[in-house]
Amino acid sequence: MAGGLVTLFVCGDVMLGRGVDQVLPHPGDPGLREGSAGDARAYVRLAERAHGPIPRPASFGWPWGDALAVLDHLAPEARVINLETSITRSDGFAPGKPVCYRMSPDNVPAVACARPDACALANNHVLDFGRAGLAENPRRAGPRRAARRGRRG
């Protein structure tokens, strides 16, 4: 902390589900229940049509692009993110909910590579896969796990 100032990184809507999860090293079940897509890989195809080939598997840092280097340069005292997707293997889609987000627990390093000090899942997707899916989240990406996965020393 220099001159009484604290630098924070606060990031909302970190989306690592759907097509992003499908290109990471350990894609989960691609099944969706959306009116426009029944398979998350459809979003990958759309992105590739618009922007060209996406690496497979993409590195865990790939979804962050240049942001990781910028964060390291700025060296914020705290990094706080809001994860826009459940971390679960559950296939228990919330009844009547048209859009449900999940990412494979094996892709948690994509969260951890940003070295968050806190990671919240407090949004309209918290129960996308019911209580079982919600209960799986802290076991997958709780602060201690994130710390073990890449927190600064």
Short mmCIF file of C-alpha atoms in Angstrom, two decimals:
data_model
loop_
_atom_site.label_atom_id
_atom_site.label_comp_id
_atom_site.label_asym_id
_atom_site.label_seq_id
_atom_site.Cartn_x
_atom_site.Cartn_y
_atom_site.Cartn_z
CA MET A 1 0.00 0.00 0.00
CA ALA A 2 1.69 3.16 -1.23
CA GLY A 3 0.58 6.58 -0.01
CA GLY A 4 -2.48 5.20 1.73
CA LEU A 5 -3.97 3.93 -1.54
CA VAL A 6 -5.16 0.38 -2.00
CA THR A 7 -5.38 -1.09 -5.46
CA LEU A 8 -8.19 -3.58 -5.98
CA PHE A 9 -9.10 -5.80 -8.89
CA VAL A 10 -12.85 -6.41 -8.85
CA CYS A 11 -14.21 -8.43 -11.74
CA GLY A 12 -17.78 -9.52 -12.32
CA ASP A 13 -19.29 -12.14 -14.58
CA VAL A 14 -16.27 -14.41 -15.05
CA MET A 15 -17.80 -16.87 -17.51
CA LEU A 16 -15.92 -20.13 -17.78
CA GLY A 17 -18.90 -22.32 -18.66
CA ARG A 18 -20.53 -23.19 -21.96
CA GLY A 19 -18.13 -22.99 -24.90
CA VAL A 20 -15.19 -21.78 -22.80
CA ASP A 21 -15.34 -24.95 -20.70
CA GLN A 22 -15.42 -27.00 -23.90
CA VAL A 23 -12.07 -25.70 -25.18
CA LEU A 24 -10.23 -25.92 -21.84
CA PRO A 25 -8.14 -29.03 -21.08
CA HIS A 26 -10.94 -30.93 -19.29
CA PRO A 27 -14.32 -30.17 -20.88
CA GLY A 28 -17.39 -31.17 -18.93
CA ASP A 29 -20.71 -32.41 -20.25
CA PRO A 30 -21.62 -30.06 -23.13
CA GLY A 31 -25.37 -30.57 -22.67
CA LEU A 32 -27.50 -27.42 -22.47
CA ARG A 33 -31.24 -26.84 -22.16
CA GLU A 34 -31.37 -23.55 -24.02
CA GLY A 35 -33.82 -22.80 -26.81
CA SER A 36 -31.03 -21.78 -29.17
CA ALA A 37 -28.46 -24.47 -28.31
CA GLY A 38 -28.55 -27.96 -26.85
CA ASP A 39 -24.77 -28.37 -26.88
CA ALA A 40 -22.14 -25.92 -25.59
CA ARG A 41 -19.87 -26.73 -28.52
CA ALA A 42 -22.31 -24.81 -30.73
CA TYR A 43 -21.02 -21.63 -29.09
CA VAL A 44 -17.45 -22.62 -29.96
CA ARG A 45 -18.44 -23.07 -33.60
CA LEU A 46 -20.16 -19.67 -33.64
CA ALA A 47 -17.10 -17.99 -32.13
CA GLU A 48 -14.79 -19.66 -34.64
CA ARG A 49 -16.98 -18.58 -37.55
CA ALA A 50 -16.74 -15.00 -36.33
CA HIS A 51 -13.11 -14.88 -35.13
CA GLY A 52 -11.20 -17.87 -36.49
CA PRO A 53 -9.82 -21.04 -34.91
CA ILE A 54 -9.75 -21.45 -31.12
CA PRO A 55 -6.94 -23.60 -29.71
CA ARG A 56 -7.87 -27.02 -28.32
CA PRO A 57 -7.11 -27.58 -25.67
CA ALA A 58 -6.76 -23.94 -24.75
CA SER A 59 -4.52 -23.17 -21.79
CA PHE A 60 -6.13 -22.39 -18.45
CA GLY A 61 -4.99 -18.78 -18.88
CA TRP A 62 -6.51 -18.47 -22.36
CA PRO A 63 -9.92 -17.09 -21.26
CA TRP A 64 -8.15 -14.21 -19.51
CA GLY A 65 -6.20 -13.13 -22.60
CA ASP A 66 -3.81 -10.25 -21.83
CA ALA A 67 -5.54 -9.51 -18.51
CA LEU A 68 -3.23 -11.76 -16.47
CA ALA A 69 -0.11 -9.84 -17.55
CA VAL A 70 -1.86 -6.53 -16.87
CA LEU A 71 -2.89 -7.74 -13.41
CA ASP A 72 0.65 -8.84 -12.62
CA HIS A 73 1.95 -5.45 -13.74
CA LEU A 74 -0.60 -3.50 -11.66
CA ALA A 75 -0.09 -5.80 -8.66
CA PRO A 76 -3.39 -5.11 -6.88
CA GLU A 77 -3.46 -5.73 -3.13
CA ALA A 78 -6.61 -7.81 -3.56
CA ARG A 79 -8.27 -9.63 -6.42
CA VAL A 80 -11.99 -10.33 -6.16
CA ILE A 81 -14.00 -12.09 -8.85
CA ASN A 82 -17.62 -13.11 -9.30
CA LEU A 83 -17.80 -16.47 -11.02
CA GLU A 84 -20.80 -16.52 -13.37
CA THR A 85 -20.97 -20.31 -13.46
CA SER A 86 -21.29 -23.21 -11.07
CA ILE A 87 -18.36 -25.59 -10.75
CA THR A 88 -20.10 -28.94 -10.86
CA ARG A 89 -20.50 -32.26 -12.61
CA SER A 90 -24.19 -32.30 -11.72
CA ASP A 91 -26.68 -32.95 -14.48
CA GLY A 92 -29.58 -31.82 -12.31
CA PHE A 93 -30.66 -28.79 -14.34
CA ALA A 94 -32.95 -26.42 -12.43
CA PRO A 95 -36.51 -27.15 -13.58
CA GLY A 96 -37.99 -24.41 -15.72
CA LYS A 97 -34.78 -22.37 -15.88
CA PRO A 98 -33.88 -21.82 -19.55
CA VAL A 99 -30.19 -20.92 -19.09
CA CYS A 100 -27.97 -22.90 -16.69
CA TYR A 101 -24.19 -22.42 -16.49
CA ARG A 102 -21.61 -24.94 -15.30
CA MET A 103 -17.94 -25.63 -15.78
CA SER A 104 -15.96 -28.80 -15.19
CA PRO A 105 -14.34 -29.02 -11.75
CA ASP A 106 -11.20 -30.17 -13.53
CA ASN A 107 -10.94 -26.73 -15.16
CA VAL A 108 -10.70 -24.86 -11.82
CA PRO A 109 -7.11 -23.88 -12.68
CA ALA A 110 -8.70 -21.41 -15.15
CA VAL A 111 -10.10 -19.60 -12.10
CA ALA A 112 -7.00 -20.06 -9.98
CA CYS A 113 -4.57 -18.71 -12.60
CA ALA A 114 -6.01 -15.22 -11.94
CA ARG A 115 -4.97 -15.74 -8.30
CA PRO A 116 -8.20 -14.42 -6.74
CA ASP A 117 -8.19 -13.54 -3.06
CA ALA A 118 -11.95 -14.05 -3.08
CA CYS A 119 -14.25 -15.76 -5.54
CA ALA A 120 -17.99 -15.25 -5.19
CA LEU A 121 -20.82 -17.22 -6.69
CA ALA A 122 -23.65 -14.99 -5.61
CA ASN A 123 -25.86 -14.42 -8.59
CA ASN A 124 -28.81 -15.76 -10.54
CA HIS A 125 -26.88 -18.92 -11.46
CA VAL A 126 -26.16 -20.09 -7.92
CA LEU A 127 -28.83 -22.83 -8.09
CA ASP A 128 -28.59 -23.70 -11.79
CA PHE A 129 -27.86 -27.32 -10.83
CA GLY A 130 -29.82 -27.44 -7.61
CA ARG A 131 -28.56 -27.82 -4.07
CA ALA A 132 -26.22 -30.66 -5.05
CA GLY A 133 -24.52 -28.46 -7.66
CA LEU A 134 -24.32 -25.58 -5.20
CA ALA A 135 -22.82 -27.79 -2.49
CA GLU A 136 -20.11 -28.94 -4.91
CA ASN A 137 -18.86 -25.36 -5.52
CA PRO A 138 -17.05 -24.67 -2.21
CA ARG A 139 -15.31 -28.03 -2.40
CA ARG A 140 -14.08 -27.14 -5.88
CA ALA A 141 -13.05 -23.50 -5.61
CA GLY A 142 -13.10 -22.40 -2.01
CA PRO A 143 -10.46 -19.87 -0.91
CA ARG A 144 -8.12 -22.55 0.42
CA ARG A 145 -8.21 -24.46 -2.86
CA ALA A 146 -7.63 -21.28 -4.87
CA ALA A 147 -4.72 -20.47 -2.56
CA ARG A 148 -3.19 -23.90 -3.18
CA ARG A 149 -3.73 -23.51 -6.92
CA GLY A 150 -1.77 -20.32 -7.48
CA ARG A 151 -2.14 -17.62 -4.85
CA ARG A 152 0.75 -15.19 -4.59
CA GLY A 153 3.22 -15.86 -1.78
#
